[in-house]
Short mmCIF file of C-alpha atoms and ligand atoms in Angstrom, two decimals:
data_model
loop_
_atom_site.label_atom_id
_atom_site.label_comp_id
_atom_site.label_asym_id
_atom_site.label_seq_id
_atom_site.Cartn_x
_atom_site.Cartn_y
_atom_site.Cartn_z
CA MET W 1 88.86 101.09 74.50
CA PHE W 2 88.74 97.39 74.98
CA GLY W 3 90.40 94.74 73.16
CA GLY W 4 92.73 97.31 71.25
CA ASP W 5 95.27 95.04 69.28
CA VAL W 6 94.52 91.98 71.29
CA SER W 7 93.96 89.12 69.16
CA SER W 8 90.49 87.30 69.74
CA ARG W 9 92.41 84.00 70.58
CA GLU W 10 94.68 86.04 72.67
CA HIS W 11 91.38 87.36 74.19
CA ILE W 12 89.83 84.32 74.88
CA GLY W 13 93.01 83.00 76.40
CA SER W 14 92.82 86.02 78.89
CA ILE W 15 89.45 85.49 79.68
CA LYS W 16 90.13 81.88 80.62
CA LYS W 17 93.00 83.24 82.93
CA MET W 18 90.55 85.58 84.50
CA ARG W 19 88.29 82.74 85.34
CA THR W 20 91.05 80.76 86.84
CA SER W 21 92.28 83.42 89.24
CA VAL W 22 88.42 83.98 90.12
CA THR W 23 88.20 80.43 91.06
CA LYS W 24 91.49 80.42 93.09
CA ASN W 25 90.34 83.43 94.85
CA LYS W 26 87.25 81.82 95.90
CA ILE W 27 89.25 78.75 97.09
CA ILE W 28 91.75 80.78 99.19
CA HIS W 29 88.94 82.97 100.54
CA PHE W 30 87.02 79.77 101.73
CA LEU W 31 89.96 78.23 103.22
CA ALA W 32 91.10 81.23 104.72
CA GLU W 33 87.45 81.63 106.51
CA ASN W 34 87.66 78.00 107.86
CA LYS W 35 91.48 78.31 108.71
CA ASN W 36 91.27 76.64 112.21
CA GLU W 37 89.58 73.51 110.61
CA PHE W 38 89.76 70.84 107.49
CA THR W 39 87.33 71.41 104.89
CA SER W 40 86.77 68.39 103.10
CA GLY W 41 87.28 68.06 99.29
CA GLU W 42 83.41 67.61 98.91
CA ASP W 43 82.27 70.28 101.04
CA LEU W 44 84.72 72.88 99.39
CA SER W 45 83.67 71.69 95.63
CA SER W 46 80.15 71.71 96.51
CA ALA W 47 80.12 74.85 98.13
CA LEU W 48 82.12 76.61 95.24
CA GLY W 49 80.20 74.71 92.41
CA PHE W 50 82.90 72.77 90.89
CA SER W 51 84.42 68.99 90.34
CA ARG W 52 86.72 67.36 92.72
CA ALA W 53 89.13 67.17 89.80
CA GLY W 54 89.00 70.57 89.24
CA LEU W 55 89.18 71.27 92.82
CA TRP W 56 92.39 69.44 92.68
CA LYS W 57 93.95 70.97 89.88
CA HIS W 58 93.49 74.45 91.39
CA ILE W 59 94.80 73.59 94.90
CA LYS W 60 98.12 72.30 92.82
CA GLN W 61 98.40 75.66 91.04
CA LEU W 62 97.75 77.38 94.54
CA ARG W 63 100.72 75.22 96.01
CA GLU W 64 103.14 76.24 93.03
CA GLU W 65 101.98 79.78 93.60
CA GLY W 66 103.58 79.46 97.53
CA TYR W 67 100.46 78.95 99.41
CA VAL W 68 100.93 75.79 101.99
CA ILE W 69 97.99 73.89 102.00
CA GLU W 70 97.64 70.53 103.96
CA ALA W 71 95.85 67.63 102.59
CA VAL W 72 94.92 64.81 104.74
CA PRO W 73 92.78 61.88 103.57
CA ASN W 74 89.58 61.61 105.02
CA LYS W 75 89.77 65.08 106.59
CA GLY W 76 90.26 67.43 103.52
CA TYR W 77 92.39 70.68 103.24
CA LYS W 78 93.66 73.33 105.58
CA LEU W 79 95.52 76.47 104.89
CA ARG W 80 98.70 76.83 106.46
CA SER W 81 100.46 79.96 105.44
CA SER W 82 99.91 82.45 102.21
CA PRO W 83 102.54 83.94 100.20
CA ASP W 84 102.40 87.68 99.41
CA ALA W 85 99.61 87.29 96.92
CA MET W 86 96.70 89.74 96.42
CA TYR W 87 93.92 87.56 96.65
CA SER W 88 90.95 89.18 98.39
CA HIS W 89 91.53 87.38 101.71
CA SER W 90 95.33 88.85 102.02
CA VAL W 91 94.04 92.40 101.15
CA GLN W 92 90.77 92.67 102.76
CA ASP W 93 91.37 90.87 106.06
CA GLY W 94 92.04 93.70 108.47
CA LEU W 95 91.83 96.36 105.73
CA ASN W 96 90.68 99.44 107.89
CA THR W 97 88.24 101.10 104.95
CA THR W 98 84.50 101.14 104.72
CA VAL W 99 84.15 101.24 100.99
CA ILE W 100 87.29 101.56 99.38
CA GLY W 101 88.59 97.95 98.58
CA LYS W 102 85.97 96.64 101.15
CA GLY W 103 83.35 95.31 98.93
CA ASP W 104 83.50 94.25 95.22
CA PHE W 105 87.08 92.76 94.68
CA TYR W 106 88.66 91.54 91.49
CA TYR W 107 91.80 89.48 91.33
CA TYR W 108 93.49 88.49 88.21
CA ASP W 109 96.74 86.62 87.40
CA GLU W 110 96.92 88.39 84.24
CA VAL W 111 94.80 91.31 82.69
CA THR W 112 95.44 93.78 79.67
CA SER W 113 94.71 96.65 81.68
CA THR W 114 93.11 96.85 85.20
CA ASN W 115 92.15 100.35 84.19
CA ASP W 116 90.30 98.78 81.03
CA GLU W 117 88.75 96.13 83.25
CA ALA W 118 87.47 98.45 86.01
CA TYR W 119 86.04 100.84 83.53
CA ARG W 120 84.41 97.79 81.89
CA LEU W 121 82.84 97.02 85.58
CA ALA W 122 81.64 100.39 86.28
CA GLU W 123 79.77 100.75 83.05
CA ASP W 124 78.02 97.80 84.23
CA GLY W 125 77.00 99.39 87.44
CA ALA W 126 80.09 98.26 89.86
CA PRO W 127 79.84 100.25 92.89
CA GLU W 128 82.03 102.95 94.28
CA GLY W 129 84.99 101.29 95.99
CA THR W 130 85.29 98.11 93.63
CA LEU W 131 88.87 96.96 93.39
CA VAL W 132 90.60 95.50 90.39
CA VAL W 133 94.02 93.99 91.10
CA SER W 134 96.20 91.92 88.72
CA ASP W 135 99.76 90.32 89.19
CA THR W 136 100.76 91.58 85.76
CA GLN W 137 99.31 93.52 82.89
CA THR W 138 99.66 92.63 79.09
CA ALA W 139 98.78 96.11 77.93
CA GLY W 140 99.36 98.24 81.00
CA LYS W 141 98.54 101.95 80.12
CA GLY W 142 99.75 105.53 80.95
CA ARG W 143 98.65 108.75 79.55
CA LEU W 144 98.61 109.34 75.59
CA GLY W 145 98.76 105.86 74.64
CA ARG W 146 101.93 105.48 76.68
CA LYS W 147 102.68 101.76 78.13
CA TRP W 148 103.34 100.84 81.88
CA SER W 149 105.59 98.11 82.39
CA SER W 150 104.06 95.63 84.73
CA PRO W 151 106.56 92.97 85.51
CA LYS W 152 104.85 89.89 86.90
CA GLY W 153 104.59 89.65 90.70
CA GLU W 154 106.74 92.27 91.41
CA GLY W 155 104.75 95.33 91.54
CA VAL W 156 101.29 96.19 92.58
CA TYR W 157 99.23 97.37 89.67
CA PHE W 158 95.11 98.06 90.44
CA SER W 159 92.30 100.49 89.63
CA LEU W 160 89.41 101.61 91.79
CA VAL W 161 85.82 102.51 90.62
CA LEU W 162 84.64 105.92 92.25
CA ARG W 163 81.85 107.35 92.04
CA PRO W 164 81.82 110.97 93.78
CA ASP W 165 78.90 113.26 93.80
CA VAL W 166 81.16 116.40 93.15
CA ASN W 167 81.86 119.20 90.66
CA ILE W 168 83.29 118.22 87.55
CA SER W 169 86.00 120.75 87.74
CA ILE W 170 87.75 119.34 90.90
CA ILE W 171 88.20 115.70 89.32
CA PRO W 172 91.67 116.41 88.28
CA THR W 173 92.70 116.93 91.84
CA ILE W 174 91.90 113.31 92.36
CA THR W 175 95.17 112.27 91.04
CA LEU W 176 97.03 114.57 93.39
CA ILE W 177 95.17 113.07 96.17
CA SER W 178 95.99 109.59 95.36
CA ALA W 179 99.43 110.73 95.11
CA LEU W 180 99.59 112.09 98.72
CA ALA W 181 98.00 108.63 99.71
CA ILE W 182 101.12 106.92 98.21
CA VAL W 183 103.75 109.33 99.57
CA ASP W 184 102.26 108.71 103.08
CA THR W 185 101.85 104.91 102.49
CA VAL W 186 105.38 104.20 101.70
CA GLU W 187 106.65 106.52 104.43
CA ARG W 188 104.47 104.83 107.11
CA VAL W 189 105.33 101.14 105.50
CA CYS W 190 108.87 101.73 104.56
CA GLY W 191 110.34 104.92 105.71
CA VAL W 192 110.93 105.99 101.99
CA LYS W 193 110.53 109.60 101.27
CA ALA W 194 108.72 110.09 98.32
CA GLU W 195 107.55 113.31 96.51
CA ILE W 196 104.43 114.37 94.09
CA LYS W 197 105.66 115.18 90.61
CA TRP W 198 102.69 117.03 89.28
CA PRO W 199 100.56 116.03 87.65
CA ASN W 200 100.50 112.00 88.09
CA ASP W 201 103.83 110.65 89.17
CA VAL W 202 105.36 109.82 92.48
CA LEU W 203 109.10 109.98 92.69
CA VAL W 204 111.98 108.83 95.02
CA SER W 205 115.05 110.67 94.94
CA GLY W 206 114.00 111.99 91.54
CA ARG W 207 113.36 108.71 89.95
CA LYS W 208 110.01 107.43 88.97
CA LEU W 209 108.36 104.99 91.52
CA CYS W 210 104.81 104.95 90.80
CA GLY W 211 102.35 106.25 88.20
CA ILE W 212 98.64 107.05 87.99
CA LEU W 213 95.99 107.06 85.29
CA THR W 214 92.58 108.66 86.06
CA GLU W 215 90.07 107.99 83.52
CA MET W 216 86.36 109.48 83.53
CA LYS W 217 83.10 108.97 82.32
CA ALA W 218 80.84 111.88 82.54
CA GLN W 219 77.74 113.75 81.22
CA PRO W 220 78.56 117.40 80.36
CA ASP W 221 78.28 118.52 84.04
CA MET W 222 77.89 115.06 85.84
CA VAL W 223 80.38 112.50 86.91
CA GLU W 224 79.34 109.09 85.88
CA PHE W 225 82.15 107.29 87.35
CA ILE W 226 86.13 107.79 87.69
CA VAL W 227 88.70 104.95 87.19
CA LEU W 228 91.62 105.53 89.07
CA GLY W 229 94.54 103.36 88.27
CA ILE W 230 97.97 103.23 90.03
CA GLY W 231 100.82 101.25 89.29
CA ILE W 232 103.84 101.06 91.88
CA ASN W 233 107.22 99.51 91.67
CA VAL W 234 107.45 97.46 94.64
CA ASN W 235 109.86 94.51 94.40
CA THR W 236 110.68 95.31 90.86
CA SER W 237 114.30 94.83 89.51
CA LEU W 238 115.45 98.06 87.95
CA SER W 239 116.35 95.96 84.61
CA LYS W 240 112.79 95.34 83.94
CA LEU W 241 111.68 99.34 84.25
CA PRO W 242 112.50 101.98 81.81
CA GLU W 243 115.66 104.38 82.47
CA GLY W 244 114.80 106.61 85.49
CA SER W 245 112.50 104.22 87.26
CA THR W 246 113.15 103.02 90.92
CA SER W 247 111.58 100.52 93.15
CA LEU W 248 110.74 100.21 96.77
CA LYS W 249 112.88 97.25 96.88
CA HIS W 250 115.81 99.12 95.27
CA GLU W 251 115.34 102.12 97.79
CA THR W 252 114.87 99.99 100.94
CA GLY W 253 117.49 97.21 100.30
CA GLY W 254 114.71 94.39 101.21
CA VAL W 255 111.77 92.77 100.03
CA VAL W 256 108.43 94.62 101.00
CA LEU W 257 105.21 92.92 101.13
CA LYS W 258 102.90 94.08 98.19
CA LYS W 259 99.60 93.45 100.38
CA ASP W 260 100.83 95.90 102.97
CA ILE W 261 101.49 98.67 100.15
CA LEU W 262 98.21 98.14 98.57
CA LYS W 263 96.31 97.89 101.99
CA GLY W 264 97.98 101.26 102.84
CA ILE W 265 97.32 103.04 99.67
CA LEU W 266 93.91 102.09 100.36
CA GLU W 267 93.44 103.02 103.63
CA GLU W 268 95.24 106.64 103.42
CA PHE W 269 93.42 107.21 100.06
CA GLU W 270 89.92 106.61 101.71
CA THR W 271 90.51 108.95 104.50
CA ASP W 272 91.94 111.70 101.91
CA TYR W 273 88.87 111.03 99.41
CA ASN W 274 86.32 111.25 102.19
CA ILE W 275 87.75 115.03 103.11
CA PHE W 276 87.64 115.44 99.19
CA LYS W 277 84.10 114.68 98.93
CA ARG W 278 83.13 116.84 101.98
CA GLU W 279 85.36 119.83 101.19
CA GLY W 280 86.92 119.55 97.69
CA PHE W 281 90.65 119.84 97.33
CA LEU W 282 91.14 122.88 99.36
CA SER W 283 92.18 121.45 102.76
CA LEU W 284 94.15 118.83 101.14
CA ARG W 285 96.11 121.19 98.79
CA GLU W 286 98.56 122.71 101.31
CA GLU W 287 99.68 118.79 102.15
CA CYS W 288 100.14 118.06 98.28
CA LYS W 289 102.34 121.32 98.32
CA VAL W 290 104.32 120.18 100.90
CA HIS W 291 104.90 117.11 98.95
CA SER W 292 105.59 118.31 95.98
CA ALA W 293 108.80 117.87 93.61
CA VAL W 294 107.90 120.84 91.52
CA ILE W 295 107.05 123.88 93.68
CA GLY W 296 109.84 126.36 93.36
CA GLU W 297 111.51 124.59 90.51
CA GLN W 298 112.82 125.69 87.12
CA VAL W 299 110.74 123.33 84.92
CA SER W 300 110.11 122.64 81.25
CA VAL W 301 106.34 121.80 80.59
CA SER W 302 105.24 120.20 77.51
CA GLU W 303 101.57 120.81 76.65
CA HIS W 304 99.55 119.52 73.74
CA GLY W 305 103.16 119.66 71.87
CA ARG W 306 103.90 123.33 73.10
CA ILE W 307 107.02 123.74 75.34
CA LEU W 308 106.85 126.29 78.30
CA GLU W 309 109.79 126.97 80.64
CA GLY W 310 109.65 128.77 83.99
CA THR W 311 109.56 128.57 87.54
CA VAL W 312 106.38 126.30 89.41
CA LEU W 313 105.15 129.18 92.16
CA ASP W 314 101.90 127.03 93.05
CA ILE W 315 99.32 124.31 92.72
CA ASP W 316 95.97 126.38 92.46
CA GLU W 317 92.77 125.16 94.02
CA SER W 318 91.50 123.34 90.74
CA GLY W 319 94.99 121.45 90.91
CA ALA W 320 96.37 123.52 87.91
CA LEU W 321 100.20 124.42 87.95
CA MET W 322 101.04 128.03 88.38
CA VAL W 323 104.30 128.73 86.32
CA GLU W 324 106.00 132.15 86.08
CA ASP W 325 107.51 132.06 82.29
CA SER W 326 110.79 133.84 81.61
CA ARG W 327 108.81 137.30 80.67
CA GLY W 328 107.44 137.20 84.33
CA GLU W 329 104.06 136.22 83.25
CA LEU W 330 101.88 133.80 85.14
CA ARG W 331 100.71 130.39 83.35
CA ARG W 332 98.13 128.21 84.50
CA ILE W 333 98.72 124.46 83.32
CA PHE W 334 96.02 122.27 83.20
CA SER W 335 97.72 119.16 81.91
CA GLY W 336 100.92 118.16 80.61
CA ASP W 337 104.42 116.58 81.09
CA VAL W 338 106.97 118.40 83.42
CA THR W 339 110.65 117.90 83.16
CA LEU W 340 112.84 119.24 86.09
CA CYS W 341 115.55 121.40 85.03
CA ARG W 342 117.47 120.71 88.49
CA THR W 343 116.99 118.62 91.29
CA LYS W 344 116.27 120.16 94.60
C1 BT5 O 1 101.60 107.13 84.11
O1 BT5 O 1 101.78 107.50 82.98
O2 BT5 O 1 102.53 107.09 84.69
C2 BT5 O 1 100.38 106.32 84.30
C3 BT5 O 1 100.67 104.96 84.94
C4 BT5 O 1 99.30 103.94 85.49
C5 BT5 O 1 99.62 102.64 85.62
C6 BT5 O 1 98.36 101.97 86.16
S1 BT5 O 1 98.96 100.44 86.65
C7 BT5 O 1 97.27 100.07 86.82
C8 BT5 O 1 96.46 100.90 86.12
N1 BT5 O 1 96.13 99.93 84.76
C9 BT5 O 1 96.66 100.80 83.61
O3 BT5 O 1 96.70 100.08 82.61
N2 BT5 O 1 97.32 101.91 83.98
C10 BT5 O 1 97.19 102.08 85.45
P1 BT5 O 1 102.72 108.49 82.08
O4 BT5 O 1 102.73 109.69 83.10
O5 BT5 O 1 102.23 108.63 80.60
O6 BT5 O 1 103.91 107.82 82.31
C11 BT5 O 1 104.24 106.50 81.25
C12 BT5 O 1 105.70 106.25 81.06
O7 BT5 O 1 106.27 106.12 82.46
C13 BT5 O 1 105.98 105.77 80.39
O8 BT5 O 1 106.21 106.11 78.96
C14 BT5 O 1 107.65 105.12 80.68
O9 BT5 O 1 108.49 106.23 80.46
C15 BT5 O 1 107.42 105.19 82.24
N3 BT5 O 1 107.28 103.89 82.68
C16 BT5 O 1 106.35 103.07 82.50
N4 BT5 O 1 106.40 101.76 83.13
C17 BT5 O 1 106.96 102.16 84.23
C18 BT5 O 1 107.46 101.77 85.68
N5 BT5 O 1 106.75 100.59 85.65
N6 BT5 O 1 108.01 102.45 86.42
C19 BT5 O 1 108.24 103.74 86.24
N7 BT5 O 1 108.23 104.21 85.03
C20 BT5 O 1 107.35 103.48 84.32
#
């Protein structure tokens, strides 16, 4: 699943870009940890293992990205202020979680897909809670080979590695639980009311704000790992998005800090995920239903090329959609695309 249609030259270019962002992440992390004092260029380059010339090049790039880094001869460097970037210190400082996003953290300026990167890391043994964030994706993925538009610096695109020790049958409900975390976060951080559109979208006033792509590696009865990928339009101009999308900037009329959205989702998700690992979907189901955009609605569901029309009655304990068709028969849908026939 890696590389896909990316040529090897593009692939090498993208690896170089990844290395650059890893280095910049280290510099910012170091300066942020020592923000009350100057750090000499010599100390900084020897602590991080690169040349003074290399250090200067990265400092220059960081300034271009909006970091205010003071440089005083014979004293060194000091971080004065940071833009709304996603380097580890901006996200992990004050992050109120214990595992999710708290440990291994990978930030990239550009990546093909954070899900592909997280999947590769998970195969190499990345622990639960590993976070991969990118400023943009050149091959952001939706379900069934669809594309996810990821305008640079405007949205939040990230993936988490999860290793829950739960029955494989309840894994699809992780998507709904993460949607719940997103709904709670956008309400808490920006006062925007959002809804969960089964199975993997978050909508505001019927327009798509966020998409979730959950991928899994499993043995017949055991989950090896899950990659939970989330893309959310934060300060994105609607002109860069497909018809029917929205962004938090569009909904609130102002710029929203991306790091606040990411931190909020990580915190809300960890709380719900811990409940999920202890008790399964049962105690989160009611909350998902309360925030559902589809319950009680007339819908058309496309599942493996078949179209079913009916009224959504429920989301069951395994996360399946319960739809009553025109003959009054109850149908259980495990995956598919839902189109709302009328809005609430
Ligand atoms: C999804 O698929 O909605 C899942 C999207 C998951 C994206 C995240 S970003 C981080 C991580 N890394 C990845 O590579 N992916 C995940 P689906 O339900 O199949 O919807 C895809 C459809 O949503 C597309 O065909 C478009 O119509 C629409 N779409 C694409 N980009 C969008 C955007 N930025 N905002 C709203 N709608 C979009």
